[in-house]
PDB file of C-alpha atoms in Angstrom:
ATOM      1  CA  UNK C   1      59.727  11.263 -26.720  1.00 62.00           C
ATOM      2  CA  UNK C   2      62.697  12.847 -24.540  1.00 70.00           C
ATOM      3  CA  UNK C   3      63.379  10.145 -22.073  1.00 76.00           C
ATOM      4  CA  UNK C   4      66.719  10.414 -19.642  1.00 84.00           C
ATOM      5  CA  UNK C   5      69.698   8.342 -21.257  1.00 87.00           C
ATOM      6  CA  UNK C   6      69.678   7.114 -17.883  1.00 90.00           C
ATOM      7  CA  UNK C   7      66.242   4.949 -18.048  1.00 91.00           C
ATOM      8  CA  UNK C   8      68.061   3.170 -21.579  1.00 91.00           C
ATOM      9  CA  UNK C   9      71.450   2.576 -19.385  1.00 90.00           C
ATOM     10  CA  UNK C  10      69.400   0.763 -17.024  1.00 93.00           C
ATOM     11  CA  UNK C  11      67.352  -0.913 -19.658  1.00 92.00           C
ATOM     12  CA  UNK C  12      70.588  -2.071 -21.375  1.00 90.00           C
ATOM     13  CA  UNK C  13      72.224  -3.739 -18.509  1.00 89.00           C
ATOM     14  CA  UNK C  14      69.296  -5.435 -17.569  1.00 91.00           C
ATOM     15  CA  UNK C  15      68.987  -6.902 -20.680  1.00 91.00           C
ATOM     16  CA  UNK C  16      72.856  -7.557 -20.323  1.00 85.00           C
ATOM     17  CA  UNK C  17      72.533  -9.060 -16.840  1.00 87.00           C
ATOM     18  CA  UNK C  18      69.845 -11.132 -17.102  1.00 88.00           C
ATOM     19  CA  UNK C  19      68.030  -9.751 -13.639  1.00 89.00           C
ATOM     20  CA  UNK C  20      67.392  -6.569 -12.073  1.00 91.00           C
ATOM     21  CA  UNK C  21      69.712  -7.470  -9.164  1.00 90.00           C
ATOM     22  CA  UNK C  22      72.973  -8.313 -11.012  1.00 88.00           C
ATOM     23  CA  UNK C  23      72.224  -5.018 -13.409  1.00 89.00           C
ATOM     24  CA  UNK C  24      71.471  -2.817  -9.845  1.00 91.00           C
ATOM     25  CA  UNK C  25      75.200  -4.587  -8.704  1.00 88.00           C
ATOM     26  CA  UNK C  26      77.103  -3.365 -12.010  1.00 84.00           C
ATOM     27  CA  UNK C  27      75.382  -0.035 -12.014  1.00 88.00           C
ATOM     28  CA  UNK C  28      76.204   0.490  -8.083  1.00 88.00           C
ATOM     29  CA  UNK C  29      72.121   1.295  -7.467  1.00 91.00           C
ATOM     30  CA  UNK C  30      69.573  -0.611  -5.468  1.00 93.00           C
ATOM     31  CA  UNK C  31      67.471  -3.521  -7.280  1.00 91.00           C
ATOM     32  CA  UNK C  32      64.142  -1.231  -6.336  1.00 93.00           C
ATOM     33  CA  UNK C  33      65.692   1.695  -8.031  1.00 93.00           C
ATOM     34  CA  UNK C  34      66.445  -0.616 -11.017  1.00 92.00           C
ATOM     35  CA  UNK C  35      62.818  -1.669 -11.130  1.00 93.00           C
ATOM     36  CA  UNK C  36      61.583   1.996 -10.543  1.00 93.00           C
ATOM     37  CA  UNK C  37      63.338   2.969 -13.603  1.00 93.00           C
ATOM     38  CA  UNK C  38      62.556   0.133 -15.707  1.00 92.00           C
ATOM     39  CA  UNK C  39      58.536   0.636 -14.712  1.00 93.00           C
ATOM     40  CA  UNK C  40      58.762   4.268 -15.990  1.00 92.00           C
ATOM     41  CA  UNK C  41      60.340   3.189 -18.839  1.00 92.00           C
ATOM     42  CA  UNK C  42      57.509   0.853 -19.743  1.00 91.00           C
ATOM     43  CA  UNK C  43      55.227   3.873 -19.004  1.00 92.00           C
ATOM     44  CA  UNK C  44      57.157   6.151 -21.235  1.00 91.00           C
ATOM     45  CA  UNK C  45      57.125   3.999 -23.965  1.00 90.00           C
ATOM     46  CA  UNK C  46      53.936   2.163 -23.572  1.00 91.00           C
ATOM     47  CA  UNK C  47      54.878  -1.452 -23.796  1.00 93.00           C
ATOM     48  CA  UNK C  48      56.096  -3.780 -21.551  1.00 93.00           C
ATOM     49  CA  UNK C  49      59.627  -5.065 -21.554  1.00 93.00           C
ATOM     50  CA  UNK C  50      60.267  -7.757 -19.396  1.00 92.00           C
ATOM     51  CA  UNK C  51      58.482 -10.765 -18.139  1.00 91.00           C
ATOM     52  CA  UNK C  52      59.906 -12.162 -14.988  1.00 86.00           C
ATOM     53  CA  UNK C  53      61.305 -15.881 -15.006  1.00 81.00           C
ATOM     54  CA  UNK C  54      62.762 -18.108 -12.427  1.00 77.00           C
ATOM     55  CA  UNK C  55      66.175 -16.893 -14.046  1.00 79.00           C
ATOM     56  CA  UNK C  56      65.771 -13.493 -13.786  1.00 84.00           C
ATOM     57  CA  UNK C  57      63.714 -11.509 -16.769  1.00 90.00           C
ATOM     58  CA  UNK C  58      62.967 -12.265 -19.986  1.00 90.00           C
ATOM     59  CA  UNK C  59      62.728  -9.968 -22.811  1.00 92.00           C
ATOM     60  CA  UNK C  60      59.275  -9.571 -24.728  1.00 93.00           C
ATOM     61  CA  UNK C  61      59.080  -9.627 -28.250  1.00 93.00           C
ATOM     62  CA  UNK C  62      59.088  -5.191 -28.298  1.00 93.00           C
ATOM     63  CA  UNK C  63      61.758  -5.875 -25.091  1.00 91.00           C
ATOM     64  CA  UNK C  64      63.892  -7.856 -27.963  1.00 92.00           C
ATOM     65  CA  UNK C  65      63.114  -5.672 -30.945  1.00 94.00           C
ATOM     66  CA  UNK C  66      64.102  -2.202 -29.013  1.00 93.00           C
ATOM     67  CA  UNK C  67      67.263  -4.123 -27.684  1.00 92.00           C
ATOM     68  CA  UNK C  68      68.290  -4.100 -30.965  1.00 91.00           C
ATOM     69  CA  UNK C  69      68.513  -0.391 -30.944  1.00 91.00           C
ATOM     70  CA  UNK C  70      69.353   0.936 -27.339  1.00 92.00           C
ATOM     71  CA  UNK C  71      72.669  -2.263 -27.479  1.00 88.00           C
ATOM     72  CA  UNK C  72      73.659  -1.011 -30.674  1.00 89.00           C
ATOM     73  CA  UNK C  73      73.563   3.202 -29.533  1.00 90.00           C
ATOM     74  CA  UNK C  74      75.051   2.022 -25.666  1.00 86.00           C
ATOM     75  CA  UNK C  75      77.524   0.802 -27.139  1.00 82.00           C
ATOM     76  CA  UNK C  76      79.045   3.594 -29.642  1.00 85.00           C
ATOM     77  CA  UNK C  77      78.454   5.511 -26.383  1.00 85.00           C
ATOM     78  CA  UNK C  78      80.578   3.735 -24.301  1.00 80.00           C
ATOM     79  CA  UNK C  79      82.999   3.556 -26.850  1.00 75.00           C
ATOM     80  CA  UNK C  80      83.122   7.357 -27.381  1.00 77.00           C
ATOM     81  CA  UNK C  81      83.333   8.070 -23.834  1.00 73.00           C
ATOM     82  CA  UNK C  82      86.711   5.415 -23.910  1.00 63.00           C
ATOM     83  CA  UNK C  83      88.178   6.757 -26.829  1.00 65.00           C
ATOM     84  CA  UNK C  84      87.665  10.329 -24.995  1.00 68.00           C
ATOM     85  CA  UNK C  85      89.174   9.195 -21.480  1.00 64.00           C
ATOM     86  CA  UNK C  86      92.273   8.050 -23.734  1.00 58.00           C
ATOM     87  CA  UNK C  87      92.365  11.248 -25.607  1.00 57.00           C
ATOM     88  CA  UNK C  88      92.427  13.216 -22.352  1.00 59.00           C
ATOM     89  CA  UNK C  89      94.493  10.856 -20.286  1.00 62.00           C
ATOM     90  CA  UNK C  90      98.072  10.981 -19.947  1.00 69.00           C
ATOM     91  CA  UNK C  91      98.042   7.321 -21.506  1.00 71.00           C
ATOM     92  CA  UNK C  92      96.565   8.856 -25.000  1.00 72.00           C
ATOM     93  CA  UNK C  93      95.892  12.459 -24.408  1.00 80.00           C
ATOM     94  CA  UNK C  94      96.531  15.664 -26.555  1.00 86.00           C
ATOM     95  CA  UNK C  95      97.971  19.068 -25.733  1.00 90.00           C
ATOM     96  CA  UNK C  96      97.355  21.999 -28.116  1.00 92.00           C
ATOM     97  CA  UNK C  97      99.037  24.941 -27.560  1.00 95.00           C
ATOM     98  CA  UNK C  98     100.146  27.864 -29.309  1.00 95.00           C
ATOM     99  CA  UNK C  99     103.723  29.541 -28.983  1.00 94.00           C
ATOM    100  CA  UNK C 100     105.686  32.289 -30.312  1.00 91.00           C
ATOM    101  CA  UNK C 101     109.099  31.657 -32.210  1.00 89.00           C
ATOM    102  CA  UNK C 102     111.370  32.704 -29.250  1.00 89.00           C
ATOM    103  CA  UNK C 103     109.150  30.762 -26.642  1.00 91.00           C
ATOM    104  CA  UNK C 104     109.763  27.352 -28.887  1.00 91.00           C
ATOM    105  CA  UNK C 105     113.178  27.922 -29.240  1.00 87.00           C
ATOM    106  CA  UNK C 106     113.858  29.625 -25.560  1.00 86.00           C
ATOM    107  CA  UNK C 107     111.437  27.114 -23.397  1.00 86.00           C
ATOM    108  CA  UNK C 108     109.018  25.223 -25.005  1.00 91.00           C
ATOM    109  CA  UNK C 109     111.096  22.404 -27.705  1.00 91.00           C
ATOM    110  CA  UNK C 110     113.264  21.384 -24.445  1.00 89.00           C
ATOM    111  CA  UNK C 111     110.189  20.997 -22.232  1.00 91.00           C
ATOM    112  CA  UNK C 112     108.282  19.117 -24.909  1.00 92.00           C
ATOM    113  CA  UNK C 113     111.516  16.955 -24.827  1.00 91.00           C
ATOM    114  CA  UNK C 114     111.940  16.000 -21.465  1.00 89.00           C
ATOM    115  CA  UNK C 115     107.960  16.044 -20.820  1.00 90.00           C
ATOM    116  CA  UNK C 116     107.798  12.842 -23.394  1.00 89.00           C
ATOM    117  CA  UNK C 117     110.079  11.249 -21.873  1.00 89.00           C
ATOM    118  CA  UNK C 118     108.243  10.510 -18.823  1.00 88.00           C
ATOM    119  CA  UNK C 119     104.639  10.870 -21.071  1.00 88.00           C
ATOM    120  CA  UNK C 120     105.813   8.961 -23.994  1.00 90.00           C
ATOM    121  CA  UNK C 121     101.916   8.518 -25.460  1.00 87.00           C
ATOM    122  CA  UNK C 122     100.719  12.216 -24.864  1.00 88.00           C
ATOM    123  CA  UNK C 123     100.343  13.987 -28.242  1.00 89.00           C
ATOM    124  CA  UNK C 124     101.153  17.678 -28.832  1.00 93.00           C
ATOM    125  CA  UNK C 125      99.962  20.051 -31.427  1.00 93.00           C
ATOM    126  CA  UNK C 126     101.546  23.050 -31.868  1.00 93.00           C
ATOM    127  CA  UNK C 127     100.490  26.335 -33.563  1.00 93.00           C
ATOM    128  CA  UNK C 128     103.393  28.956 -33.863  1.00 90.00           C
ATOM    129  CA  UNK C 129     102.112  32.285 -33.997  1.00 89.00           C
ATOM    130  CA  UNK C 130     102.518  35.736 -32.653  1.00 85.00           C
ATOM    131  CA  UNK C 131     101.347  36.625 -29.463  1.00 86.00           C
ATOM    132  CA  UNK C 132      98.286  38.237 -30.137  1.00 85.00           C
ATOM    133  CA  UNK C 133      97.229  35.535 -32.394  1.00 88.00           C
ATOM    134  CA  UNK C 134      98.803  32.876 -29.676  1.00 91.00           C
ATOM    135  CA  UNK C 135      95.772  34.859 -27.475  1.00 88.00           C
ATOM    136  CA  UNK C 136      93.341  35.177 -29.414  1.00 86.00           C
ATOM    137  CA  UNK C 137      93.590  31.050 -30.586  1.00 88.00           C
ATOM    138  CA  UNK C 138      93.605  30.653 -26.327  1.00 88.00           C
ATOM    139  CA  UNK C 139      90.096  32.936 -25.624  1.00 84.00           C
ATOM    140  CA  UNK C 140      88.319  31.211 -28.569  1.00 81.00           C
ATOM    141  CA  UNK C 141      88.721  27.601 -27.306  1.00 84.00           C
ATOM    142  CA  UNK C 142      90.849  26.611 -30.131  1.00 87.00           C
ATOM    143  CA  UNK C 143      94.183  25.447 -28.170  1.00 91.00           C
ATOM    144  CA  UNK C 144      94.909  24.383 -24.017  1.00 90.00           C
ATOM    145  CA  UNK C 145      97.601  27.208 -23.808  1.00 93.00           C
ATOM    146  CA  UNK C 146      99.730  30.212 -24.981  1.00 94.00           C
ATOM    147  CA  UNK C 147     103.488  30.075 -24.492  1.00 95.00           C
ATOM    148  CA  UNK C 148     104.706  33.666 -25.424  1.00 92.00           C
ATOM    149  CA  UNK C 149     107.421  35.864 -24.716  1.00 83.00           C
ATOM    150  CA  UNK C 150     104.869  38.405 -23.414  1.00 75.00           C
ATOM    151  CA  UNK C 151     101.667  39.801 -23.301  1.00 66.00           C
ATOM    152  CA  UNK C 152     100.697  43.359 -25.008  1.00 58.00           C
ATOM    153  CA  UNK C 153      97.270  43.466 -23.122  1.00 57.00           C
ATOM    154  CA  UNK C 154      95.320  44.435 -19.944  1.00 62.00           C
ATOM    155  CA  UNK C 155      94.995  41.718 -17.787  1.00 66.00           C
ATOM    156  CA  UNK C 156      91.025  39.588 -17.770  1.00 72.00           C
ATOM    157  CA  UNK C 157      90.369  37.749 -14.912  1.00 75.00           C
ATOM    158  CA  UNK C 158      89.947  34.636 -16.891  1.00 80.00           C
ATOM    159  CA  UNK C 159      93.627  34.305 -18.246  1.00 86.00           C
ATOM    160  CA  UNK C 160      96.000  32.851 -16.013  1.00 88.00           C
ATOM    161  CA  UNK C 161      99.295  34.153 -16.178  1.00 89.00           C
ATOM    162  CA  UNK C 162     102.692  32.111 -15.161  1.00 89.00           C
ATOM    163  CA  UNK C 163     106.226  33.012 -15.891  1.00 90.00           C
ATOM    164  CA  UNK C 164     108.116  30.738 -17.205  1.00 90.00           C
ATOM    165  CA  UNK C 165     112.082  31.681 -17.655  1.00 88.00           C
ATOM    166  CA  UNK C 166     113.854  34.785 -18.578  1.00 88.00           C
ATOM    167  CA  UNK C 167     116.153  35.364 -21.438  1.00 88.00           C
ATOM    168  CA  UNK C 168     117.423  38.264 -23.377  1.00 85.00           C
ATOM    169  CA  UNK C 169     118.449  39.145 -26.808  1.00 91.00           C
ATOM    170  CA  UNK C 170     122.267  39.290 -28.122  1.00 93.00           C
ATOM    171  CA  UNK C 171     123.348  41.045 -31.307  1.00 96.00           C
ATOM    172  CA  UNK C 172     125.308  39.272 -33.560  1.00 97.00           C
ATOM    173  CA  UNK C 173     127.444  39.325 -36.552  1.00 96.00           C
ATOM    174  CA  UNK C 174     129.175  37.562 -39.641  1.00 95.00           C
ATOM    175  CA  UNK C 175     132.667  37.584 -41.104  1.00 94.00           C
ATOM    176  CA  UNK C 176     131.769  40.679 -43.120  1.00 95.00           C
ATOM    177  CA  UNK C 177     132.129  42.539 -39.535  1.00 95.00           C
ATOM    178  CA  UNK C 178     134.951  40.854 -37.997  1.00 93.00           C
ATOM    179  CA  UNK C 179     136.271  43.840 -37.159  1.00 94.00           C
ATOM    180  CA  UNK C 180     134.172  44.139 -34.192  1.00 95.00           C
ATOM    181  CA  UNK C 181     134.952  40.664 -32.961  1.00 93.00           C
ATOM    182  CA  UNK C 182     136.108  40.767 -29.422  1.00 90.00           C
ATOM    183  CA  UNK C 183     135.948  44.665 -28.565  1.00 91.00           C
ATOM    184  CA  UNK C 184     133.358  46.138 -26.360  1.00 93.00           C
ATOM    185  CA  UNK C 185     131.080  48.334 -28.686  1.00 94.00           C
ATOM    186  CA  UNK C 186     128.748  51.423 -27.595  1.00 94.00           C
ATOM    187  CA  UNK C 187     125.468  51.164 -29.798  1.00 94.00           C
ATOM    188  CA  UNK C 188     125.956  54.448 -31.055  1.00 93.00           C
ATOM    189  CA  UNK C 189     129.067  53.392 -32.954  1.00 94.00           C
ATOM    190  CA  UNK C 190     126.910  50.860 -34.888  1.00 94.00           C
ATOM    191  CA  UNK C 191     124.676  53.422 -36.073  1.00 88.00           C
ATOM    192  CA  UNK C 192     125.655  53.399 -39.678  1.00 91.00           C
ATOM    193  CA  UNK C 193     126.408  49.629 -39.888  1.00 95.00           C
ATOM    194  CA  UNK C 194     123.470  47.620 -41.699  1.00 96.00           C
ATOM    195  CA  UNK C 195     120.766  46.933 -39.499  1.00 96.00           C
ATOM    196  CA  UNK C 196     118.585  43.676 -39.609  1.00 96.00           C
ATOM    197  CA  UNK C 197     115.306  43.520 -37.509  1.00 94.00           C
ATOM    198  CA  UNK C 198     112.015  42.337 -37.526  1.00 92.00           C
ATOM    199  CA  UNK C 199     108.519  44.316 -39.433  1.00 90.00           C
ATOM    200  CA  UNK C 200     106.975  46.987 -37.815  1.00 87.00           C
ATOM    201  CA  UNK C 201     104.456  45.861 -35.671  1.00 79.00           C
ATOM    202  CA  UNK C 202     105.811  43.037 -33.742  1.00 80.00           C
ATOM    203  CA  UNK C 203     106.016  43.197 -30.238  1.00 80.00           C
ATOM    204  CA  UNK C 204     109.798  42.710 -30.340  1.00 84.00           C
ATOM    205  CA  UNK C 205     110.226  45.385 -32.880  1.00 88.00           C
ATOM    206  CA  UNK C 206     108.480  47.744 -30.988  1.00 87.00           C
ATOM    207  CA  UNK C 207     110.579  46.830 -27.974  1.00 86.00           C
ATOM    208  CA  UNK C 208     113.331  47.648 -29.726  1.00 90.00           C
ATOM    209  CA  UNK C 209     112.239  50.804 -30.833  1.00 91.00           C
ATOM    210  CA  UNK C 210     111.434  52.115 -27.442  1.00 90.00           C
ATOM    211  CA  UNK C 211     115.030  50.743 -25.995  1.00 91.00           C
ATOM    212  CA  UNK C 212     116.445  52.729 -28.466  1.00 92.00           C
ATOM    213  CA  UNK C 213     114.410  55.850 -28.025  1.00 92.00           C
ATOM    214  CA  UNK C 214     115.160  55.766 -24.823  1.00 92.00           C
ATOM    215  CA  UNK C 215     118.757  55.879 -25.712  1.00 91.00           C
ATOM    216  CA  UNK C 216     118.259  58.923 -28.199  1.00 92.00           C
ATOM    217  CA  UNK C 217     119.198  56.809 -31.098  1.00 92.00           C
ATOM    218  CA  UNK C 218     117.095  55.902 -34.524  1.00 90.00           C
ATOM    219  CA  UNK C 219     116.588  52.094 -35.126  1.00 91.00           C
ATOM    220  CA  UNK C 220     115.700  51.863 -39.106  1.00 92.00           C
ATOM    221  CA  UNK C 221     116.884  48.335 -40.028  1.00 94.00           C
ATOM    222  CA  UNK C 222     118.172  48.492 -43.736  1.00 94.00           C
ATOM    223  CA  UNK C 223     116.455  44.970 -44.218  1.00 96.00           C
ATOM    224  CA  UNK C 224     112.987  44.011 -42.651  1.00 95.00           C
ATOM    225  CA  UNK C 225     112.016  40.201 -41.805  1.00 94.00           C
ATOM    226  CA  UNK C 226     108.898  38.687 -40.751  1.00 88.00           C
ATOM    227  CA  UNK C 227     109.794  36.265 -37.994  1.00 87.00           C
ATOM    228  CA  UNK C 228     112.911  35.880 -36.118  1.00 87.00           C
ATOM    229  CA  UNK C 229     114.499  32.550 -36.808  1.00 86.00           C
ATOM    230  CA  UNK C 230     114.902  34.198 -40.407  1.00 93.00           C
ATOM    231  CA  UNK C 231     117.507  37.004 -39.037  1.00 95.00           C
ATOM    232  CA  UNK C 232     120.310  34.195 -38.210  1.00 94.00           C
ATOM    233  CA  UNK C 233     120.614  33.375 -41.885  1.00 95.00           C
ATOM    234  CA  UNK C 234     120.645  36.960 -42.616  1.00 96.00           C
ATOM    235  CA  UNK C 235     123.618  37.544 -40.688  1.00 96.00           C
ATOM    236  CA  UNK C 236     125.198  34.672 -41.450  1.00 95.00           C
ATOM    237  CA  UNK C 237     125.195  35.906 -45.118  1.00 96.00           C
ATOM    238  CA  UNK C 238     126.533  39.120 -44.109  1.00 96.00           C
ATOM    239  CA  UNK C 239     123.499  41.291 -44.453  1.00 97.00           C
ATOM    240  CA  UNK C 240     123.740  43.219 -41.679  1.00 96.00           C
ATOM    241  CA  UNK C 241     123.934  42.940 -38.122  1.00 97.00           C
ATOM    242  CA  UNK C 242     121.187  41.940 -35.566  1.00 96.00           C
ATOM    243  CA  UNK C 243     119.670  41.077 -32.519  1.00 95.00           C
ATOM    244  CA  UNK C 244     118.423  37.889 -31.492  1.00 93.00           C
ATOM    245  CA  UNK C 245     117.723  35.392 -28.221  1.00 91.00           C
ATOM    246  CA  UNK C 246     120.706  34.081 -27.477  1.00 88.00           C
ATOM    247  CA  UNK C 247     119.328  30.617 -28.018  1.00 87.00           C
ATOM    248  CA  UNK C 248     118.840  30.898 -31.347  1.00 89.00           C
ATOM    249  CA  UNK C 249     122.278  32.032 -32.203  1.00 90.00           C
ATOM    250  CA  UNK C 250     124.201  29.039 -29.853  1.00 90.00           C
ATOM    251  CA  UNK C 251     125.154  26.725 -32.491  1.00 91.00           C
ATOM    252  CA  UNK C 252     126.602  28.715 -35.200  1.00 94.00           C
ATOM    253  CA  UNK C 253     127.925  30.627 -32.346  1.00 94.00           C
ATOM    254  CA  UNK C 254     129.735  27.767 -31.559  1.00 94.00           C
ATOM    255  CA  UNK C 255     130.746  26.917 -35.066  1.00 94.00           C
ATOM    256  CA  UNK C 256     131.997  30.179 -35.492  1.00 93.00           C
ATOM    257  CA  UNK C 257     129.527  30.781 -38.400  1.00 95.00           C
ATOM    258  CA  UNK C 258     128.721  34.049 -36.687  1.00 96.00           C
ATOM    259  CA  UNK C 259     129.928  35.696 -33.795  1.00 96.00           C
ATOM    260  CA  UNK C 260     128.584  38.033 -30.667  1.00 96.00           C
ATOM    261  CA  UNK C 261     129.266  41.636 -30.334  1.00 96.00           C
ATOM    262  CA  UNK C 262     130.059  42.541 -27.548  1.00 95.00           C
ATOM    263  CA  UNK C 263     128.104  45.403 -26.425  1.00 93.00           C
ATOM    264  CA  UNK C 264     128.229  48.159 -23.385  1.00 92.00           C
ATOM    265  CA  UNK C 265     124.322  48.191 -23.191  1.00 87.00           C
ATOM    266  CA  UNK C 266     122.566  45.368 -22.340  1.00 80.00           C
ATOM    267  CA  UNK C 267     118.995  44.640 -23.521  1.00 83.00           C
ATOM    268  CA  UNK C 268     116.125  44.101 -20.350  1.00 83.00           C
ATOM    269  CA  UNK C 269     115.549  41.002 -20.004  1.00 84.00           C
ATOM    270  CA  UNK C 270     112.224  39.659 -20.886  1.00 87.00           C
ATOM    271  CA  UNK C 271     110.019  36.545 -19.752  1.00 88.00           C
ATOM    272  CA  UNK C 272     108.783  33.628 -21.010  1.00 92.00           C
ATOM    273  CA  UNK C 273     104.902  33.500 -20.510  1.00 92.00           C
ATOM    274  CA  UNK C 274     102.741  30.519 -19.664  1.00 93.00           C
ATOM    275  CA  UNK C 275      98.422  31.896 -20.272  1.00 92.00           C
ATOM    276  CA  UNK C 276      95.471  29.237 -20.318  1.00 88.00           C
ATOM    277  CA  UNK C 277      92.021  29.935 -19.957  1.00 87.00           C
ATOM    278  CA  UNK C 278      90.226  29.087 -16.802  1.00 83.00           C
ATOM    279  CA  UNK C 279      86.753  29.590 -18.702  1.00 78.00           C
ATOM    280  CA  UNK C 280      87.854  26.354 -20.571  1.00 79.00           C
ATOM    281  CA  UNK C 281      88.378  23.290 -18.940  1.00 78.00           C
ATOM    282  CA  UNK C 282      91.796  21.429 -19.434  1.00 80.00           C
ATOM    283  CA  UNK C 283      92.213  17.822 -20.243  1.00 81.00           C
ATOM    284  CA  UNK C 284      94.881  15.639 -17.489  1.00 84.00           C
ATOM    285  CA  UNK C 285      97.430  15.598 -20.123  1.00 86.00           C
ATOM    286  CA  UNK C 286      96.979  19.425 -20.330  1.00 88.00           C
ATOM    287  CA  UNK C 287      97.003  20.335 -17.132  1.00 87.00           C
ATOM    288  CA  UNK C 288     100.170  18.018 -16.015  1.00 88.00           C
ATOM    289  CA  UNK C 289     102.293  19.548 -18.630  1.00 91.00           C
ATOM    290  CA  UNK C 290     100.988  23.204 -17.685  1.00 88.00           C
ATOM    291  CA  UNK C 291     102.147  21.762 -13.982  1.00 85.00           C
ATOM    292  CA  UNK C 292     105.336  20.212 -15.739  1.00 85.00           C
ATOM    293  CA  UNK C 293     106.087  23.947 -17.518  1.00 86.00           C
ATOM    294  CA  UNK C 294     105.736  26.001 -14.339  1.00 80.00           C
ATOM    295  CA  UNK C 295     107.837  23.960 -12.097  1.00 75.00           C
ATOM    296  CA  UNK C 296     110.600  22.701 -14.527  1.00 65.00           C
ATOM    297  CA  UNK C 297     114.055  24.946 -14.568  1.00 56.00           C
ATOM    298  CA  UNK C 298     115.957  25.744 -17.559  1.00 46.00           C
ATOM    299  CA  UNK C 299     119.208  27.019 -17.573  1.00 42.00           C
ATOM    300  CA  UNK C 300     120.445  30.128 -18.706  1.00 41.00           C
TER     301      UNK C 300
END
């Protein structure tokens, strides 16, 4: 038997109501319509249901028996759909999203931050990968967005692009290189200091590479790291020098821990990327704090 949930909704708050008329009033339908779908109910089934009273109806002994069933499945329903309207809500909801180390520490821990303040309940998940994974983890359903620093790949029609902020990388120092504290410095004259960067293959690494290219200069960094937040530590034990967002450098900037050098080329700046999926569909909470991301400012 494939009968429409809709015929066992009815059927429920009939049996709820005690009449056809108060169920029709809950369930915003006509009393006919309730009795329409109640008869083909009966007809689907083969039984009858409910014997009319003075009161209302009355429930036959099958009426009573599949009751038992249809109140006890209605109601993990409705629960469900609850639990789901408080999941997606901004009273209860959840926001995956996937970001890149420099879009956490550039954009995304500060908007988080203020975001909860006025959302206090919303719930965030948060993958940190690199952008191509951040992508892929958007086109195969598993997150609501991708916050990177950019993105290596034609544009589909179904991925939504926003800019976020701009920011660009400084190179920094430790006490091993104080001699280039407070001088303006021509890359070329750091060619045969100790280089830190990132693994071949990273987007950032590859930027690099190119800006120096450009410049007719090698970039071979004498020590190779996997993600950026592990270059401040190298340079704050002297391993070399290095570039790195600006952001991430701030504090032991401040504590003098390590220092900037000061240097005659700048790097281009680069952007902070909002990309969701359009073939998905986005919860509220989701889709208020994509809202939140694109029109919040954060300063330089």
């Amino acid at each position: 038997m494939n009968l429409n949930f809709e015929y066992y909704k009815v059927f429920y708050y009939v049996c709820k109501c005690g009449s056809l008329t108060a169920a029709a009033n809950v369930l915003m339908t006509s009393q006919p319509a309730v009795t329409r779908t109640i008869h083909n109910l009966e007809s689907a089934i083969g039984c009858r249901l409910f014997i009319r009273s003075k009161n209302g109806v009355e429930l036959t002994p099958e009426g009573r028996t599949f009751y038992k069933y249809i109140s006890a499945a209605c109601a993990q329903i409705f629960k469900g759909e609850n639990e789901l309207a408080g999941m997606i809500s901004l009273d209860n909801g959840i926001v995956c999203i996937s970001a890149t180390e420099t879009a956490l520490h550039c954009c995304l821990f500060k908007a988080m931050e203020e975001f909860n303040r006025y959302y206090p309940n919303v719930q965030f998940k948060l993958l940190n990968n690199s952008t191509l994974h951040s992508i892929q983890a958007l086109k195969s359903g598993r997150v609501d967005m991708a916050v990177v620093s950019s993105v290596p790949l034609q544009k589909e029609s179904h991925l939504l692009i926003r800019p976020l902020r701009k920011y660009h990388d400084i190179l920094i120092g430790g006490d091993k290189f104080q001699q280039l504290k407070g001088k303006e410095t021509r890359l070329e004259e750091l060619k045969d200091y100790p280089w830190i960067g990132l693994t071949s293959g990273s987007i950032t690494r590859a930027s690099l590479d190119r800006y120096f290219h450009e410049l007719g200069l090698p970039f071979n960094p004498d020590i190779e790291l996997a993600t950026t937040d592990m270059i401040l530590p190298a340079v704050r034990h002297n391993l070399g020098i290095g570039f790195i967002p600006s952001e991430f450098a701030a504090e032991d900037i401040r504590r003098g821990t390590v220092f900037e050098i000061n240097i005659v080329e700048r790097l281009p700046e680069r952007n902070i990327l909002l990309v969701y999926d359009t073939e998905y569909p986005q919860s509220i909470a989701a889709k208020t704090f994509q809202k939140y991301l694109t029109l919040a400012e954060y300063p330089e």
